[in-house]
Short mmCIF file of C-alpha atoms and ligand atoms in Angstrom, two decimals:
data_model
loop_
_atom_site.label_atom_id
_atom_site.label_comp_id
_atom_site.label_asym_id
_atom_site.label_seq_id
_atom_site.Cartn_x
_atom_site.Cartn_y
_atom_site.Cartn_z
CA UNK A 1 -18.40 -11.69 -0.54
CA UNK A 2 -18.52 -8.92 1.57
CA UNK A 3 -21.91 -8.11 3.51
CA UNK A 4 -23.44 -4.92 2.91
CA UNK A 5 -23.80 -2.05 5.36
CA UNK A 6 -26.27 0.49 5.59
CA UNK A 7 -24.67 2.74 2.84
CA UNK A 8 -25.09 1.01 -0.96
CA UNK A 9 -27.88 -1.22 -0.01
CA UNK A 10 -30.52 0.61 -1.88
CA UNK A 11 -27.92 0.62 -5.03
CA UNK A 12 -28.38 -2.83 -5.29
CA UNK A 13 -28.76 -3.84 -9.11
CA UNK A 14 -29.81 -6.50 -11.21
CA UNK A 15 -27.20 -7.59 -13.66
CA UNK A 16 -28.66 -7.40 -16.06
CA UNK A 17 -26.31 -7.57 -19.55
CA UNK A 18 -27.88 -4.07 -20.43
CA UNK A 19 -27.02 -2.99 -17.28
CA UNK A 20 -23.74 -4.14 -17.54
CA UNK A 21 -22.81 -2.93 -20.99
CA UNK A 22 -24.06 0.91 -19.61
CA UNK A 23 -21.53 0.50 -16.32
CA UNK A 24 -19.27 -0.79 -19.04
CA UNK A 25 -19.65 2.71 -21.24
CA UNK A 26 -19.52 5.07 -18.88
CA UNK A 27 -15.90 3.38 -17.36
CA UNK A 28 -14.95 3.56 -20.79
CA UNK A 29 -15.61 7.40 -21.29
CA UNK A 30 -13.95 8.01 -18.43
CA UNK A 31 -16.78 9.14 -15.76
CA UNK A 32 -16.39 8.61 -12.51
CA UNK A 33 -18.37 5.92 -10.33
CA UNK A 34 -19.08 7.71 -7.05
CA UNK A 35 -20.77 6.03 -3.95
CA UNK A 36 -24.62 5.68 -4.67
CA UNK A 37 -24.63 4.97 -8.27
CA UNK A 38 -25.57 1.75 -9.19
CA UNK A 39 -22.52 -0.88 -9.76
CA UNK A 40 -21.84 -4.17 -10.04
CA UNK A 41 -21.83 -6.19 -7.35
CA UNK A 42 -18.19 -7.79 -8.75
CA UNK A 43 -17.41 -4.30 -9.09
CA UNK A 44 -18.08 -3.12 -5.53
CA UNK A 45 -16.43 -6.39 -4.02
CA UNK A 46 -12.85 -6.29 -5.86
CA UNK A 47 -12.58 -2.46 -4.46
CA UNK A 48 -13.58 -3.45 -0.78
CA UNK A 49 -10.92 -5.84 -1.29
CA UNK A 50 -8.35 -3.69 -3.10
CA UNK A 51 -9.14 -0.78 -1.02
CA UNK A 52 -9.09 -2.21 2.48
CA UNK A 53 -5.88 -4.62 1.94
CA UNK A 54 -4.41 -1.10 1.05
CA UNK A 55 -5.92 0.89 4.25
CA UNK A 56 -4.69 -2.02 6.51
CA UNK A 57 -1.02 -1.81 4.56
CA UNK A 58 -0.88 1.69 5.71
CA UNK A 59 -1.53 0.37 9.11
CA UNK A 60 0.58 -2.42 9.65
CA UNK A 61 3.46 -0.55 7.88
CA UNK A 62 3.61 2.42 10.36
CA UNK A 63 5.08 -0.95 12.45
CA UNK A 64 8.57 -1.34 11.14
CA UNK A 65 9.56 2.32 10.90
CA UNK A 66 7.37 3.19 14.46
CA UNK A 67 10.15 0.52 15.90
CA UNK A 68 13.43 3.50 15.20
CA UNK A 69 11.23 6.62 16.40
CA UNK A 70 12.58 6.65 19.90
CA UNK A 71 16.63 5.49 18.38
CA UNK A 72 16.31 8.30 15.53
CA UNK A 73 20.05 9.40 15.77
CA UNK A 74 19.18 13.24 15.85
CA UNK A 75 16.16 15.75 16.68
CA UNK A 76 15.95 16.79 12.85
CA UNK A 77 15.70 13.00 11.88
CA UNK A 78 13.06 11.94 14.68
CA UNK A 79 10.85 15.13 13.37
CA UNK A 80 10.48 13.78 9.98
CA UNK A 81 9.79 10.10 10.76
CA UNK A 82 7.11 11.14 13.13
CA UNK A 83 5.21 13.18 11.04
CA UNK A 84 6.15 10.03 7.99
CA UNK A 85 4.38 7.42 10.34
CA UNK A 86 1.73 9.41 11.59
CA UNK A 87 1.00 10.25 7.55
CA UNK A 88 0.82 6.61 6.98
CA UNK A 89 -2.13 6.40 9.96
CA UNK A 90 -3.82 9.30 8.10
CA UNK A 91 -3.43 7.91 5.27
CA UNK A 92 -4.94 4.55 6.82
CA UNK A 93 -8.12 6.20 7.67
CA UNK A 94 -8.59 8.11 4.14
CA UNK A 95 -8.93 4.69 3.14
CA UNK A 96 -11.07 2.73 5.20
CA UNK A 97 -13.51 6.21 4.82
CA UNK A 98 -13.02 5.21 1.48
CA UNK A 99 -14.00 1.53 1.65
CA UNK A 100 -16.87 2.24 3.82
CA UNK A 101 -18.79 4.18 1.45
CA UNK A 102 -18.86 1.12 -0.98
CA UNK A 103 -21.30 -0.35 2.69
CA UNK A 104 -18.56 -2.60 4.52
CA UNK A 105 -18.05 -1.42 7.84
CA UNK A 106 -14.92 -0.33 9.63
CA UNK A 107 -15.93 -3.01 12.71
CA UNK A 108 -15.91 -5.44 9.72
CA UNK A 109 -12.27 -4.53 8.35
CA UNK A 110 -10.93 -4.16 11.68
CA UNK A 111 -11.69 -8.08 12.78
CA UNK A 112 -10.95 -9.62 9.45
CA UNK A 113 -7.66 -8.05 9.68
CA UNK A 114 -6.87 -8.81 13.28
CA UNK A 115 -8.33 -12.50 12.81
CA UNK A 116 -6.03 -12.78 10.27
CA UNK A 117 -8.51 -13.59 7.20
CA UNK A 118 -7.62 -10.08 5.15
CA UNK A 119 -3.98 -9.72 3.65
CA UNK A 120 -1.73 -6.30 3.39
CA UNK A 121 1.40 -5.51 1.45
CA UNK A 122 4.03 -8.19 2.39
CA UNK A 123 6.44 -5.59 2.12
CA UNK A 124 5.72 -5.50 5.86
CA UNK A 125 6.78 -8.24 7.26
CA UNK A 126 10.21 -8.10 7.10
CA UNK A 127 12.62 -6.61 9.71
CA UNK A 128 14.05 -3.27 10.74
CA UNK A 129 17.15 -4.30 12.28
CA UNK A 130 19.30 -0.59 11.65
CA UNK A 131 18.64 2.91 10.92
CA UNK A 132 19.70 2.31 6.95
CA UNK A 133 16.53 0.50 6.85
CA UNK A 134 14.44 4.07 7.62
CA UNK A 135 16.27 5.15 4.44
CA UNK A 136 15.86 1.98 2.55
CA UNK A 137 12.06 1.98 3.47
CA UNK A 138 11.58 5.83 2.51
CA UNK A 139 13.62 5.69 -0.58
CA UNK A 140 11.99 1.82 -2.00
CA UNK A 141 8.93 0.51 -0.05
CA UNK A 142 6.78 4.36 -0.62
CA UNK A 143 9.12 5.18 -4.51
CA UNK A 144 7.37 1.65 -4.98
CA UNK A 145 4.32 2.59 -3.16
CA UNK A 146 4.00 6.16 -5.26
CA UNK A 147 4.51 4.23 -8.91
CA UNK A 148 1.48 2.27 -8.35
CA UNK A 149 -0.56 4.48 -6.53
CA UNK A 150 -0.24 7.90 -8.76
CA UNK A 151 -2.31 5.47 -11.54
CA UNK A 152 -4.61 5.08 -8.86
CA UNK A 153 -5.14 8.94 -8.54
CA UNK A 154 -7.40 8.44 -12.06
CA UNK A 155 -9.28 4.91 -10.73
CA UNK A 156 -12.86 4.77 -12.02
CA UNK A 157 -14.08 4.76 -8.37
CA UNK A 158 -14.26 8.56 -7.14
CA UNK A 159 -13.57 7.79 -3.40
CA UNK A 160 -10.55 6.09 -3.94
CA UNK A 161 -8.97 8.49 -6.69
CA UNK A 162 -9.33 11.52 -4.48
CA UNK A 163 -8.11 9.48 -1.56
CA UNK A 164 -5.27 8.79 -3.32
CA UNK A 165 -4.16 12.28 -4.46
CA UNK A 166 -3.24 13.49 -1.21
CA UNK A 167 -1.60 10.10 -0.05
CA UNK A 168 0.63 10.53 -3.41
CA UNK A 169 1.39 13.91 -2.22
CA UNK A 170 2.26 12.99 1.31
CA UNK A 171 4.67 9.84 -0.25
CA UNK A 172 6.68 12.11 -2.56
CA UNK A 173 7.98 13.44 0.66
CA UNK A 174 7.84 9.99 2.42
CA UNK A 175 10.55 8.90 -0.82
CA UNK A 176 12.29 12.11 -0.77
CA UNK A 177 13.63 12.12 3.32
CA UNK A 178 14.35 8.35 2.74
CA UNK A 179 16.70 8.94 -0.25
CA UNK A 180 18.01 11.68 1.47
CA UNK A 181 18.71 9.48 4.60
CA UNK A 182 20.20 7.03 2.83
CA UNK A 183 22.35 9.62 0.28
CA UNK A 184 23.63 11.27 3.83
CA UNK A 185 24.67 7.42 5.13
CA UNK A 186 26.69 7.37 1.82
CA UNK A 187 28.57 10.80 2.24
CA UNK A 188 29.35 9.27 5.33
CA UNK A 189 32.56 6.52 6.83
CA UNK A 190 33.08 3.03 5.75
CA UNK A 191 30.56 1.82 8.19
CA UNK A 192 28.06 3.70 7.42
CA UNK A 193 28.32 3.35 3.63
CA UNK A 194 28.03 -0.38 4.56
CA UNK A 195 25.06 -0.22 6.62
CA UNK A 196 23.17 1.30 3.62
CA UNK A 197 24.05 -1.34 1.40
CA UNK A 198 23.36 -3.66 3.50
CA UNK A 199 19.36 -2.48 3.70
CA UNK A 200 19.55 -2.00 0.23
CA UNK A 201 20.82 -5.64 -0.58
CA UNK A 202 17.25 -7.07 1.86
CA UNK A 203 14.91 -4.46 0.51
CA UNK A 204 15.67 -4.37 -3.09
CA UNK A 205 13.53 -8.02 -3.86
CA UNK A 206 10.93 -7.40 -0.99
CA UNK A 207 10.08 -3.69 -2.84
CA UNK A 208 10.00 -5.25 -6.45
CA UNK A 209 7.35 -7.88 -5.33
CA UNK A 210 5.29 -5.16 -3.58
CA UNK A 211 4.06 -5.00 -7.20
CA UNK A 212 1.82 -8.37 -7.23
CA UNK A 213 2.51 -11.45 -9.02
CA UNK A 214 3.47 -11.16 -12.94
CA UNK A 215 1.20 -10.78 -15.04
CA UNK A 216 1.26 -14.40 -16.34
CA UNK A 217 -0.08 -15.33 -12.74
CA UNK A 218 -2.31 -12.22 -11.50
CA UNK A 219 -5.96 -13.32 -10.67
CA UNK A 220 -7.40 -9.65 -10.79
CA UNK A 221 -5.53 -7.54 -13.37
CA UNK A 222 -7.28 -8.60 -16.81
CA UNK A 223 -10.83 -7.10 -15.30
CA UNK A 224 -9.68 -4.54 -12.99
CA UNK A 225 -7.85 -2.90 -15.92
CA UNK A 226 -11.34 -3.43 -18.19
CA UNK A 227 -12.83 -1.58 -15.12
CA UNK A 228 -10.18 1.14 -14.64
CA UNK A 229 -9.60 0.16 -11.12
CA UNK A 230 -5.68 -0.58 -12.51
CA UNK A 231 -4.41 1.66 -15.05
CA UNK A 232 -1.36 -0.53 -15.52
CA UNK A 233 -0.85 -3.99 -14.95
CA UNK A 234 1.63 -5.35 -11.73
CA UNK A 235 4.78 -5.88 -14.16
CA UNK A 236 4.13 -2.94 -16.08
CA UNK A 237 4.45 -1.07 -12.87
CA UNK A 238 7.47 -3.12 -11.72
CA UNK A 239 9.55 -2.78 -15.04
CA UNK A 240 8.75 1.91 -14.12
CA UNK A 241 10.24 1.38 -10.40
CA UNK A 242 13.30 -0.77 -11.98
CA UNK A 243 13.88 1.88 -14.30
CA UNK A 244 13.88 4.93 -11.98
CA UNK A 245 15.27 3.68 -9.17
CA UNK A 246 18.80 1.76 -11.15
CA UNK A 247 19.84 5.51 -11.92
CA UNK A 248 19.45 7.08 -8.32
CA UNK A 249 21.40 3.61 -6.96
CA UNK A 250 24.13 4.35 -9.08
CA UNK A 251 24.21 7.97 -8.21
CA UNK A 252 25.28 7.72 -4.43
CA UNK A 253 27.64 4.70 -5.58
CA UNK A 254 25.12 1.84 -4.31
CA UNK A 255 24.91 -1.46 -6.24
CA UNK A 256 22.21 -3.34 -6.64
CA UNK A 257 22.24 -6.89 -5.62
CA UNK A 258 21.48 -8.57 -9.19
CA UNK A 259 23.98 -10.16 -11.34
CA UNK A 260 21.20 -9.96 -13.77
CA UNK A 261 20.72 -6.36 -14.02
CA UNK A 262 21.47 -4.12 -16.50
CA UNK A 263 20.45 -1.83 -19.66
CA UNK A 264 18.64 -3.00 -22.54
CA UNK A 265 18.21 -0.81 -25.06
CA UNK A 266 15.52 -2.28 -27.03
CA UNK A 267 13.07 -3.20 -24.32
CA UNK A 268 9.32 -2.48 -24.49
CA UNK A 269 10.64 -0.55 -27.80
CA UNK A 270 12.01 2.26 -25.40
CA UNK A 271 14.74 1.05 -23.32
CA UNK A 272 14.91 -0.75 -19.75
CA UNK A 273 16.60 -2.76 -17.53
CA UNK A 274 16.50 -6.25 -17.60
CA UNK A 275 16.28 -8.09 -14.31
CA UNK A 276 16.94 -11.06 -12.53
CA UNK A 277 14.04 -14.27 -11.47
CA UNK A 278 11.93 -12.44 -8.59
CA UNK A 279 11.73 -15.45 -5.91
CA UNK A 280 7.86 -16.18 -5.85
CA UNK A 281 8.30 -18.68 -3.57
CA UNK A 282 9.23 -16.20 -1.44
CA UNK A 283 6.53 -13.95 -2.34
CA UNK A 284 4.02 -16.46 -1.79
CA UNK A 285 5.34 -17.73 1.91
CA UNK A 286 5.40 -14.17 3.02
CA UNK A 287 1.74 -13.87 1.97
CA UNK A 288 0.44 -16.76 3.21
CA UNK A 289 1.42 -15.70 6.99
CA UNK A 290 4.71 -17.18 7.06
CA UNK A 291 7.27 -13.86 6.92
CA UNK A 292 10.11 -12.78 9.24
CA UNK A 293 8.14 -10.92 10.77
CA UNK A 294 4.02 -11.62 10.30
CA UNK A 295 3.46 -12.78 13.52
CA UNK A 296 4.92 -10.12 15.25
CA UNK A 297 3.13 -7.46 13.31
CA UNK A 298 -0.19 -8.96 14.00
CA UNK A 299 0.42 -9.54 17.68
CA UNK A 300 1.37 -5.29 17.97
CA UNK A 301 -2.34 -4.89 16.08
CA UNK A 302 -3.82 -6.83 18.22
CA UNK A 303 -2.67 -5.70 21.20
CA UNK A 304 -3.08 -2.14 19.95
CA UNK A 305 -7.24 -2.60 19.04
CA UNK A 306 -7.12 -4.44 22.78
CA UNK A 307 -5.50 -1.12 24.50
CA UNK A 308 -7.58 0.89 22.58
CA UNK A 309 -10.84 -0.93 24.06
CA UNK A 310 -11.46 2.12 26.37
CA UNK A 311 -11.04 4.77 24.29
CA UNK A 312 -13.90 3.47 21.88
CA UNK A 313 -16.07 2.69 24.82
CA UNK A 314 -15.84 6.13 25.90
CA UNK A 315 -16.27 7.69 22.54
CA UNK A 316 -19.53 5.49 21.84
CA UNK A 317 -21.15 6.85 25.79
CA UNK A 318 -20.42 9.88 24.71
CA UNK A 319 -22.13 9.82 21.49
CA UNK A 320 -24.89 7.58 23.21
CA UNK A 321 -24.78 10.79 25.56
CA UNK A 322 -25.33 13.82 22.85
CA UNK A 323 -28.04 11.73 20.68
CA UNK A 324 -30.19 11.39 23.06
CA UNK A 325 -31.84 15.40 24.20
CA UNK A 326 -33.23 14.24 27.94
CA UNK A 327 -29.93 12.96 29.23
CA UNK A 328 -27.99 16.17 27.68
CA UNK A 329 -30.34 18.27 29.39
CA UNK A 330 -30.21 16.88 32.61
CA UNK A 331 -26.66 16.66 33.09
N1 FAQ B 401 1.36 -8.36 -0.68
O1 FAQ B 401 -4.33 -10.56 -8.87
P1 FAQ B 401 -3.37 -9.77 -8.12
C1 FAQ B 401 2.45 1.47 1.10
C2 FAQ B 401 -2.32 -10.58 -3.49
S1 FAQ B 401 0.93 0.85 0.70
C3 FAQ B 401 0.30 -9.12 -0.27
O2 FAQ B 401 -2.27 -9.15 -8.91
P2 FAQ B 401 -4.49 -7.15 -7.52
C4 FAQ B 401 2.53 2.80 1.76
C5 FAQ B 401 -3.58 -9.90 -3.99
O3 FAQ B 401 -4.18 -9.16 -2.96
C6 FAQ B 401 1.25 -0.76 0.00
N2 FAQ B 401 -0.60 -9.64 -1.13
O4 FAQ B 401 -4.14 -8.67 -7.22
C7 FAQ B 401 3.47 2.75 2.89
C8 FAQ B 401 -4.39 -11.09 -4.46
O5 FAQ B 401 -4.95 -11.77 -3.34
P3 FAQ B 401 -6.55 -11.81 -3.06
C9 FAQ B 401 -0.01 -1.39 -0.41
C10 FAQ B 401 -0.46 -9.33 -2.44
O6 FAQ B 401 -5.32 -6.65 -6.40
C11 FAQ B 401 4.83 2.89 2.70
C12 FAQ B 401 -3.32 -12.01 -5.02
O7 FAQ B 401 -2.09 -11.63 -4.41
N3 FAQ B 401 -0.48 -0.80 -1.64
O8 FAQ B 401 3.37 0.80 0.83
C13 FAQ B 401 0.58 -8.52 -2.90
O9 FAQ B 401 -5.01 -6.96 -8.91
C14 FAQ B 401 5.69 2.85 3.79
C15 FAQ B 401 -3.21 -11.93 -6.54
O10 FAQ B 401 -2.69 -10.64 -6.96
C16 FAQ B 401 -1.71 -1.10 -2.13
O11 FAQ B 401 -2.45 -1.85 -1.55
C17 FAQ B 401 1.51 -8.03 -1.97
N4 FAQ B 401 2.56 -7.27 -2.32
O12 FAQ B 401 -3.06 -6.42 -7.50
C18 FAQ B 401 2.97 2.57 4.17
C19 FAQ B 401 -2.08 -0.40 -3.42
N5 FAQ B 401 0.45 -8.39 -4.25
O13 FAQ B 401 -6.97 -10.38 -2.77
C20 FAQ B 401 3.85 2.55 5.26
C21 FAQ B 401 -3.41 -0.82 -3.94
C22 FAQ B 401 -0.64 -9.11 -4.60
O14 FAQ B 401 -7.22 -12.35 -4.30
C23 FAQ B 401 5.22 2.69 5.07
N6 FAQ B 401 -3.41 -2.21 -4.38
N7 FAQ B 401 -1.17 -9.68 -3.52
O15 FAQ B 401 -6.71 -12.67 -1.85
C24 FAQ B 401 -2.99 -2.63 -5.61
O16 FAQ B 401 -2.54 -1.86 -6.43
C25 FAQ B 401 -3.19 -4.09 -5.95
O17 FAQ B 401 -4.11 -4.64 -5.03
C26 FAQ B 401 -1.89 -4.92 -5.97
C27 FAQ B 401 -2.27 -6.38 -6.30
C28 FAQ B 401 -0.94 -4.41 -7.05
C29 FAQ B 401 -1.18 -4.91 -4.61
#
């Protein structure tokens, strides 16, 4: 359980089952919980959890595309991934702003993710190794990141909806100049048409579990949908991305790297695509700390927070500086 800060601690509540069913009725008509109003303390703990794993995705995943900013083949290209990774900073602090008003501080975040303890997407712990995977990562990792987060534009918890309306906007382009990148790479020679399907074949599985475990084995969907946290569950999610992104494959002559794939016209009573085992085992390694690349994206965090030691110093004496009237005077 997550300590409280200074911010929520007089909204502290006792559960009491009235209380509940009322928190309970006003989710279901659709109001908004902001900040100070009362909450459960279940409640306030599986957003500090949702909400910061997310803000220290956005993070860590400015890592694997920050590695082809200085390689970006032309001037044009370079332009759009630096304003793409420094997005996914912004979009990084939106969300620990956001997490901090439910009273868990940013200090707090910070050293649980650095010591390890807090997870983020393990969509980012795999490798970058060419410049199809800048495509591949625009086109998949943020089409995958923008079908679960436009849901998350109407979450019950104000803070985080509003966050998440201009991060939504900000990865429509994020998608757009990686499908672009990647459509260019196709209208281009033999070896370039086989460097995009080569990032497609390694980022296809990664991007499908980005969506959670299925819903057979998700801990938190059954009462973060009853909340309105999740509007849709992790498969229901998964099964939308399949289904949009088979079609713009096919369209730039890509194919996707499952024997198992392809159109069934009764699914869900609308019409999908089936698809093949997800590996959980995978999944679950990747997770757990033991990725291509987890180590390596810790050890760049870590060393970033440790370069960074002087620049918060300086910040805090100058705060220290302006609060207090004497000194300011004086100087
Ligand atoms: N990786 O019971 P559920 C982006 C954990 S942002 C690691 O289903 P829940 C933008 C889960 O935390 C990408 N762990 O959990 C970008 C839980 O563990 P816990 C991040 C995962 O919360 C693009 C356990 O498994 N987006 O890409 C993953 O109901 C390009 C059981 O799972 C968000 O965070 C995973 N993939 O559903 C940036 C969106 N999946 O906490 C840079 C907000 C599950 O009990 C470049 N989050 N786990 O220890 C969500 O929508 C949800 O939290 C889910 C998981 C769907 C991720």
């Amino acid at each position: 359980m997550y300590s409280q800060g200074l911010i929520g601690a007089d909204t502290q509540t006792h559960e009491t089952p009235e209380f509940l069913e009322a928190f309970q009725a006003k989710i279901d008509s659709e109001q908004k919980i902001e900040a100070n109003d009362p909450m459960p303390q279940a409640y306030r703990n599986t957003l500090i959890r949702m909400i910061s794993q997310h803000a220290h995705s956005e993070i860590v995943g400015m890592l694997p595309e920050g590695n082809w900013i200085t390689r970006a083949p032309t001037l044009r290209r370079k332009v759009a991934l630096l304003a793409k990774v420094q997005d996914e900073g912004g979009h990084g602090l939106y969300l620990y702003s956001a997490a901090e008003t439910l009273g868990v501080s940013r200090e707090q975040l910070t050293d649980e993710l650095l010591s390890g303890k807090a997870k983020y997407s393990s969509i980012f712990n795999y490798p970058t190794p060419t410049w199809a995977d800048i495509g591949a990562i625009g086109w998949l990792v943020d089409g995958a990141a923008i079908m679960n987060q436009v849901p998350l534009c109407r979450c019950s918890y104000g803070p985080y909806a509003r966050a998440m309306i201009r991060v939504c906007k900000e990865e429509s382009f994020h998608q757009r100049q990686g499908y672009e990148l990647i459509t260019s790479l196709m209208q281009g020679n033999d070896q370039q048409q086989a460097m995009a399907q080569d990032a497609l074949n390694r980022w296809w599985w990664p991007s499908l579990m980005m969506f959670g475990p299925s819903d057979t084995d998700s801990q938190h969907s059954d009462q973060s949908m009853a909340w309105k946290i999740k509007r849709f569950t992790n498969d229901e999610l998964r099964q939308k991305f399949v289904d949009a992104t088979v079609p713009q494959a096919e369209l730039i002559g890509l194919t996707l790297p499952d024997p198992d794939l392809r159109w069934n016209d009764t699914k869900n009573g609308e019409g999908g695509y089936d698809f093949g085992e997800i590996d959980w085992d995978e999944f679950w390694r990747v997770v757990k700390g033991h990725g291509m690349m987890n180590k390596d994206r810790l050890a760049a965090r870590r060393k970033a927070h440790a370069d960074g030691a002087w620049v918060r110093e300086a910040a805090l004496a100058h705060a220290a500086r302006h609060a207090t009237p004497d000194v300011a005077l004086a100087s």
